[in-house]
Short mmCIF file of C-alpha atoms and ligand atoms in Angstrom, two decimals:
data_model
loop_
_atom_site.label_atom_id
_atom_site.label_comp_id
_atom_site.label_asym_id
_atom_site.label_seq_id
_atom_site.Cartn_x
_atom_site.Cartn_y
_atom_site.Cartn_z
CA MET A 94 -39.71 23.22 -4.97
CA PRO A 95 -36.04 23.15 -5.96
CA ILE A 96 -34.48 19.67 -6.44
CA ASP A 97 -31.51 18.65 -4.43
CA PRO A 98 -28.55 18.39 -6.80
CA VAL A 99 -26.31 15.45 -7.29
CA LEU A 100 -22.96 15.13 -8.90
CA VAL A 101 -20.97 11.85 -9.73
CA VAL A 102 -17.56 11.86 -11.48
CA HIS A 103 -15.23 9.01 -12.47
CA GLY A 104 -11.50 8.87 -13.58
CA GLY A 105 -11.23 5.53 -15.29
CA ALA A 106 -11.59 1.75 -14.23
CA TRP A 107 -8.81 -0.68 -14.53
CA ALA A 108 -6.26 -2.56 -12.28
CA MET A 109 -4.89 0.72 -10.92
CA PRO A 110 -1.73 0.10 -9.00
CA ASP A 111 -1.56 1.17 -5.26
CA GLU A 112 0.99 3.93 -6.10
CA MET A 113 -1.46 5.72 -8.34
CA VAL A 114 -4.47 5.58 -6.14
CA ASP A 115 -3.87 8.87 -4.33
CA ALA A 116 -3.43 10.88 -7.54
CA HIS A 117 -6.61 9.47 -8.90
CA LEU A 118 -8.60 10.07 -5.66
CA SER A 119 -7.38 13.67 -5.41
CA GLY A 120 -8.14 14.23 -9.09
CA VAL A 121 -11.80 13.05 -8.82
CA ARG A 122 -12.20 14.98 -5.53
CA ASN A 123 -10.99 18.23 -7.28
CA ALA A 124 -13.29 17.70 -10.13
CA LEU A 125 -16.21 17.04 -7.69
CA ALA A 126 -15.63 20.27 -5.67
CA THR A 127 -15.45 22.28 -9.01
CA GLY A 128 -18.74 20.91 -10.34
CA TRP A 129 -20.36 21.11 -7.17
CA ARG A 130 -19.70 24.81 -6.85
CA VAL A 131 -21.72 25.25 -10.02
CA LEU A 132 -24.64 23.06 -8.69
CA ALA A 133 -24.70 24.66 -5.32
CA ARG A 134 -25.23 28.20 -6.72
CA GLY A 135 -28.11 26.87 -8.73
CA GLY A 136 -26.19 26.51 -12.02
CA PRO A 137 -27.23 23.95 -14.69
CA ALA A 138 -26.09 20.39 -14.78
CA LEU A 139 -24.33 21.01 -18.08
CA ASP A 140 -22.11 23.70 -16.66
CA ALA A 141 -21.25 21.51 -13.57
CA ILE A 142 -20.21 18.39 -15.67
CA GLU A 143 -18.24 20.71 -18.18
CA GLU A 144 -16.29 22.25 -15.33
CA ALA A 145 -15.75 19.04 -13.54
CA VAL A 146 -14.37 17.34 -16.71
CA VAL A 147 -12.10 20.31 -17.42
CA ILE A 148 -10.35 19.84 -13.97
CA MET A 149 -9.68 16.16 -14.99
CA GLU A 150 -8.59 17.00 -18.49
CA ASP A 151 -6.08 19.49 -17.03
CA ASP A 152 -4.92 16.86 -14.43
CA GLU A 153 -2.03 14.80 -16.06
CA THR A 154 -3.13 11.84 -13.88
CA PHE A 155 -5.95 10.99 -16.23
CA ASP A 156 -6.15 9.80 -19.85
CA ALA A 157 -7.87 13.12 -21.07
CA GLY A 158 -6.46 16.42 -22.18
CA ARG A 159 -2.74 16.74 -21.55
CA GLY A 160 -1.08 13.58 -20.24
CA SER A 161 -3.18 11.36 -22.39
CA PHE A 162 -2.04 8.08 -23.89
CA LEU A 163 -0.30 8.42 -27.13
CA ASN A 164 -1.38 6.75 -30.33
CA ARG A 165 0.83 4.49 -32.45
CA ASP A 166 2.50 7.48 -34.10
CA GLY A 167 3.28 9.17 -30.70
CA LYS A 168 0.60 11.77 -30.97
CA VAL A 169 -2.29 12.64 -28.61
CA GLN A 170 -5.82 12.28 -30.22
CA LEU A 171 -8.69 13.12 -28.10
CA ASP A 172 -12.47 12.42 -28.04
CA ALA A 173 -15.27 14.01 -26.03
CA LEU A 174 -19.04 14.20 -25.74
CA ILE A 175 -21.45 16.33 -23.63
CA MET A 176 -25.16 15.80 -23.66
CA ASP A 177 -27.98 17.59 -22.05
CA GLY A 178 -30.80 15.48 -20.80
CA ALA A 179 -33.51 18.26 -20.95
CA THR A 180 -33.28 18.84 -24.69
CA LEU A 181 -31.22 15.84 -25.96
CA ARG A 182 -28.77 18.34 -27.48
CA ALA A 183 -25.38 16.93 -27.66
CA GLY A 184 -21.91 17.92 -28.80
CA GLY A 185 -19.02 15.59 -29.68
CA VAL A 186 -15.60 15.86 -31.05
CA GLY A 187 -13.37 13.01 -32.23
CA CYS A 188 -9.65 12.69 -33.12
CA VAL A 189 -8.75 16.21 -32.15
CA GLU A 190 -4.99 16.98 -31.83
CA ARG A 191 -4.93 20.66 -30.84
CA LEU A 192 -7.53 21.06 -28.02
CA SER A 193 -6.40 20.83 -24.39
CA ASN A 194 -10.00 20.79 -23.40
CA PRO A 195 -12.06 18.97 -25.98
CA VAL A 196 -15.05 18.99 -23.60
CA ARG A 197 -15.08 22.88 -24.16
CA ALA A 198 -15.38 22.42 -27.90
CA ALA A 199 -17.97 19.76 -27.44
CA ARG A 200 -20.03 22.19 -25.34
CA LYS A 201 -19.76 24.90 -28.01
CA ILE A 202 -21.04 22.32 -30.65
CA LEU A 203 -23.93 21.56 -28.32
CA SER A 204 -24.84 25.23 -27.61
CA GLU A 205 -23.94 26.88 -30.93
CA SER A 206 -24.19 24.29 -33.86
CA PRO A 207 -26.96 22.58 -35.57
CA HIS A 208 -24.64 19.56 -35.80
CA VAL A 209 -23.81 17.07 -33.19
CA TYR A 210 -20.44 15.77 -34.05
CA PHE A 211 -17.21 17.15 -35.50
CA VAL A 212 -13.92 15.18 -36.17
CA GLY A 213 -10.23 16.11 -36.69
CA GLU A 214 -9.49 19.43 -38.34
CA GLY A 215 -13.05 20.54 -38.86
CA ALA A 216 -13.63 20.09 -35.10
CA GLU A 217 -10.54 22.17 -34.45
CA ARG A 218 -11.67 24.82 -36.94
CA PHE A 219 -15.20 24.94 -35.35
CA ALA A 220 -13.62 25.21 -31.97
CA ALA A 221 -11.24 28.16 -32.93
CA GLU A 222 -14.04 29.96 -34.72
CA HIS A 223 -16.10 29.76 -31.48
CA GLY A 224 -13.37 31.07 -29.23
CA VAL A 225 -11.71 28.03 -27.96
CA GLU A 226 -7.96 28.35 -28.23
CA LEU A 227 -6.00 25.76 -30.15
CA CYS A 228 -2.61 24.39 -28.85
CA ARG A 229 0.12 22.37 -30.38
CA ASN A 230 -0.01 18.52 -30.06
CA GLU A 231 3.42 18.68 -28.34
CA ASP A 232 1.76 20.83 -25.60
CA LEU A 233 -0.45 17.70 -24.77
CA ILE A 234 2.43 15.31 -24.60
CA ILE A 235 4.18 14.43 -21.38
CA GLN A 236 7.34 12.42 -20.82
CA ARG A 237 5.61 9.75 -18.77
CA GLU A 238 3.51 8.86 -21.74
CA VAL A 239 6.41 8.90 -24.21
CA GLU A 240 7.95 6.22 -21.97
CA HIS A 241 4.81 4.48 -21.49
CA LEU A 242 4.33 4.12 -25.33
CA ARG A 243 7.82 3.06 -25.85
CA LYS A 244 7.53 0.40 -23.17
CA TYR A 245 4.29 -0.86 -24.51
CA GLN A 246 5.50 -0.94 -28.18
CA LEU A 247 8.65 -2.88 -27.06
CA GLU A 248 7.02 -5.33 -24.64
CA VAL A 249 3.25 -5.63 -25.17
CA ALA A 250 2.67 -5.01 -28.72
CA ASP A 251 4.93 -7.84 -29.64
CA PRO A 252 2.66 -10.93 -30.23
CA ALA A 253 5.55 -12.94 -28.95
CA SER A 254 5.16 -11.48 -25.53
CA GLY A 255 1.94 -13.39 -25.07
CA LYS A 256 0.39 -10.39 -23.27
CA ASP A 257 -3.28 -9.56 -23.76
CA LEU A 258 -3.55 -6.09 -25.37
CA PHE A 259 -6.80 -5.37 -23.78
CA ALA A 260 -6.34 -6.99 -20.37
CA PRO A 261 -7.88 -4.63 -17.56
CA ALA A 262 -4.23 -4.08 -16.25
CA ILE A 263 -3.80 -1.86 -19.39
CA SER A 264 -4.82 1.46 -18.06
CA HIS A 265 -8.28 3.09 -18.75
CA ASP A 266 -8.12 6.60 -17.34
CA THR A 267 -10.91 8.15 -19.27
CA VAL A 268 -12.87 10.75 -17.23
CA GLY A 269 -16.62 11.46 -17.02
CA ALA A 270 -19.32 13.20 -14.97
CA VAL A 271 -23.09 13.13 -14.56
CA ALA A 272 -25.17 15.71 -12.64
CA LEU A 273 -28.61 16.68 -11.58
CA ASP A 274 -29.32 20.31 -10.89
CA ARG A 275 -31.88 22.31 -9.01
CA GLU A 276 -34.16 22.53 -12.03
CA GLY A 277 -34.34 18.75 -12.18
CA ASN A 278 -32.25 18.42 -15.33
CA ILE A 279 -29.62 15.82 -15.82
CA ALA A 280 -26.47 15.83 -18.15
CA ALA A 281 -23.62 13.68 -18.94
CA ALA A 282 -19.97 14.15 -20.36
CA THR A 283 -17.07 11.95 -21.15
CA SER A 284 -13.62 12.90 -22.42
CA THR A 285 -10.57 10.61 -23.22
CA GLY A 286 -7.34 10.18 -25.01
CA GLY A 287 -8.42 6.78 -25.90
CA THR A 288 -6.43 3.64 -25.69
CA LEU A 289 -2.60 3.53 -25.58
CA ASN A 290 -0.98 2.71 -29.01
CA LYS A 291 -4.29 3.04 -30.77
CA ALA A 292 -4.16 3.33 -34.52
CA PRO A 293 -4.35 6.90 -35.77
CA GLY A 294 -7.89 7.80 -36.50
CA ARG A 295 -9.42 5.21 -34.22
CA LEU A 296 -12.44 6.30 -32.28
CA GLY A 297 -13.50 4.61 -29.09
CA ASP A 298 -16.88 4.60 -27.31
CA SER A 299 -16.33 7.72 -25.12
CA SER A 300 -17.45 10.34 -27.56
CA LEU A 301 -20.16 8.32 -29.32
CA ILE A 302 -23.61 9.13 -28.43
CA GLY A 303 -25.17 6.23 -26.59
CA CYS A 304 -21.94 4.25 -26.17
CA GLY A 305 -19.61 6.17 -23.87
CA CYS A 306 -22.00 8.82 -22.75
CA TYR A 307 -25.84 9.54 -22.94
CA ALA A 308 -28.38 11.83 -21.10
CA ASP A 309 -32.17 12.01 -21.24
CA ASN A 310 -34.24 13.49 -18.35
CA LEU A 311 -36.74 10.59 -18.94
CA SER A 312 -34.15 7.82 -18.36
CA ALA A 313 -30.61 8.54 -17.07
CA ALA A 314 -27.27 10.42 -17.56
CA VAL A 315 -24.54 7.85 -18.11
CA SER A 316 -20.76 7.89 -18.64
CA THR A 317 -18.60 4.85 -19.28
CA THR A 318 -14.98 4.00 -19.33
CA GLY A 319 -13.03 0.87 -20.28
CA TRP A 320 -12.18 -1.07 -23.29
CA GLY A 321 -14.04 0.96 -25.94
CA GLU A 322 -14.68 -1.50 -28.88
CA PRO A 323 -17.04 -3.84 -26.88
CA ILE A 324 -18.74 -0.86 -25.16
CA MET A 325 -19.45 0.55 -28.61
CA LYS A 326 -20.86 -2.69 -30.11
CA LEU A 327 -23.37 -2.94 -27.11
CA VAL A 328 -24.33 0.80 -27.46
CA LEU A 329 -23.91 0.55 -23.56
CA ALA A 330 -24.78 3.93 -22.24
CA LYS A 331 -28.16 3.85 -24.16
CA TRP A 332 -28.62 0.22 -23.19
CA THR A 333 -28.18 1.21 -19.59
CA ALA A 334 -30.47 4.35 -19.76
CA ASP A 335 -33.37 2.16 -21.26
CA ARG A 336 -33.07 -0.11 -18.29
CA VAL A 337 -33.56 2.88 -16.04
CA SER A 338 -36.55 4.17 -18.15
CA ALA A 339 -38.17 0.74 -17.93
CA GLY A 340 -38.39 1.41 -14.13
CA ASN A 341 -35.04 -0.10 -12.68
CA LEU A 342 -32.81 1.84 -10.33
CA PRO A 343 -29.69 3.25 -11.65
CA GLU A 344 -27.66 1.03 -9.13
CA TRP A 345 -29.29 -2.10 -10.62
CA ALA A 346 -28.82 -0.93 -14.22
CA ALA A 347 -25.17 -0.03 -13.74
CA LYS A 348 -24.29 -3.47 -12.38
CA GLU A 349 -26.48 -5.11 -15.12
CA ALA A 350 -24.51 -3.16 -17.69
CA MET A 351 -21.12 -4.53 -16.38
CA ASN A 352 -22.58 -8.01 -16.31
CA TYR A 353 -23.79 -7.72 -19.91
CA LEU A 354 -20.46 -6.26 -21.02
CA GLN A 355 -18.69 -9.15 -19.34
CA GLN A 356 -20.96 -11.84 -20.56
CA ARG A 357 -21.73 -10.90 -24.04
CA LEU A 358 -18.23 -9.72 -25.27
CA ASN A 359 -15.94 -10.39 -22.36
CA GLY A 360 -15.34 -6.62 -22.14
CA HIS A 361 -14.35 -4.59 -19.06
CA GLY A 362 -14.83 -1.24 -17.86
CA GLY A 363 -16.88 0.98 -15.57
CA ILE A 364 -20.08 3.11 -15.53
CA ILE A 365 -21.85 5.81 -13.64
CA VAL A 366 -25.53 6.33 -13.97
CA LEU A 367 -27.95 9.04 -12.53
CA ASN A 368 -31.63 9.61 -12.96
CA ALA A 369 -33.58 12.80 -12.56
CA GLN A 370 -34.86 11.70 -9.28
CA GLY A 371 -31.16 11.81 -7.94
CA GLN A 372 -30.72 8.09 -7.71
CA PHE A 373 -27.36 6.94 -8.93
CA GLY A 374 -25.20 3.79 -9.54
CA ILE A 375 -21.54 3.08 -9.96
CA ALA A 376 -20.33 -0.23 -11.13
CA HIS A 377 -17.14 -1.64 -12.60
CA ASN A 378 -15.89 -5.18 -13.49
CA THR A 379 -12.29 -4.18 -13.32
CA PRO A 380 -10.41 -4.36 -10.03
CA ARG A 381 -10.61 -0.59 -9.38
CA MET A 382 -12.37 2.43 -10.55
CA ALA A 383 -11.84 6.06 -9.46
CA TRP A 384 -15.02 7.77 -8.51
CA ALA A 385 -16.59 10.44 -6.39
CA THR A 386 -20.03 11.58 -5.52
CA LYS A 387 -21.72 14.39 -3.67
CA THR A 388 -25.21 15.14 -2.64
CA ILE A 389 -26.38 17.77 -0.03
CA HIS A 390 -26.13 15.11 2.67
CA LYS A 391 -22.94 13.24 1.84
CA GLU A 392 -19.71 13.42 0.03
CA GLU A 393 -17.79 10.21 -0.97
CA ALA A 394 -14.78 9.09 -3.01
CA GLY A 395 -13.30 5.77 -3.58
CA ILE A 396 -11.36 3.32 -5.91
CA GLU A 397 -13.34 0.23 -5.43
CA ARG A 398 -17.10 -0.47 -5.35
CA SER A 399 -18.02 -4.06 -5.71
CA VAL A 400 -20.14 -5.19 -8.69
N1 LIG B 204 -13.13 3.94 -23.50
C1 LIG B 204 -11.90 4.52 -23.87
C2 LIG B 204 -11.73 4.25 -25.24
O1 LIG B 204 -11.79 2.93 -25.72
C3 LIG B 204 -10.73 4.20 -23.03
C4 LIG B 204 -10.98 4.35 -21.56
O2 LIG B 204 -12.06 4.40 -20.97
O3 LIG B 204 -9.83 4.62 -20.85
O4 LIG B 204 -11.34 5.01 -25.99
#
């Protein structure tokens, strides 16, 4: 009997101000609609999450693709990972500067390479050789982010300002998606421009397997967002998937992951978790998180979900 599909997407977890709520909600809803079309016609979870993430990479609201935060040198450097829960095949790219949809390159790696992870120029070369068009870094930069970086460098990066560089008020607009398809397979993807003013070459959790993204039909599909360094140290996506394979509900595992992140390293962020039975959980320990979910019975989107 065909399984009922499920799709969950997120567009970052932080203290999102009121005036940015609508753009985030419409962004995650658009991504949901696009991914759902794939699942509804019986397409694979992998295709659904790739298409959903592309929509958010193309939406300048989010810290992914064009419109991403700039690094210390004023450049966009993108990271993305996609993973198939049926086969455990994965594809990741890190520190790419000339790809407007890094998740497309990640998918090519998953499907067409014996390797799992490519960085920098090698990743761009692989993408170009496999039909993914390259762009200029300037094409990914928008004026809002030029101003954002300038303001940050003037005010926040100055130790005399006394401001916490990693406070949840600093935006975390990474995007991600997890899906269950009619065949019963789950998959996950995460895509990001990383943290504002990051050092060139810095990789966060998002594209690291088991940290910002993980998928295994036997446990769960997971995508995280938030302050990447603590998430990496806890290998949080795999930590959460392991709680699900131990028999816990995704909803419980998602909340536990946020408690663990907070208690162990004073980290902050958000997480979406889905198992192959279609049960899912969404949690964040930031004031807000943009999310959207769809099953055959119900469609929902929001920016708050209590932990
Ligand atoms: N986790 C991402 C990183 O640290 C940032 C984010 O989620 O916004 O690169």
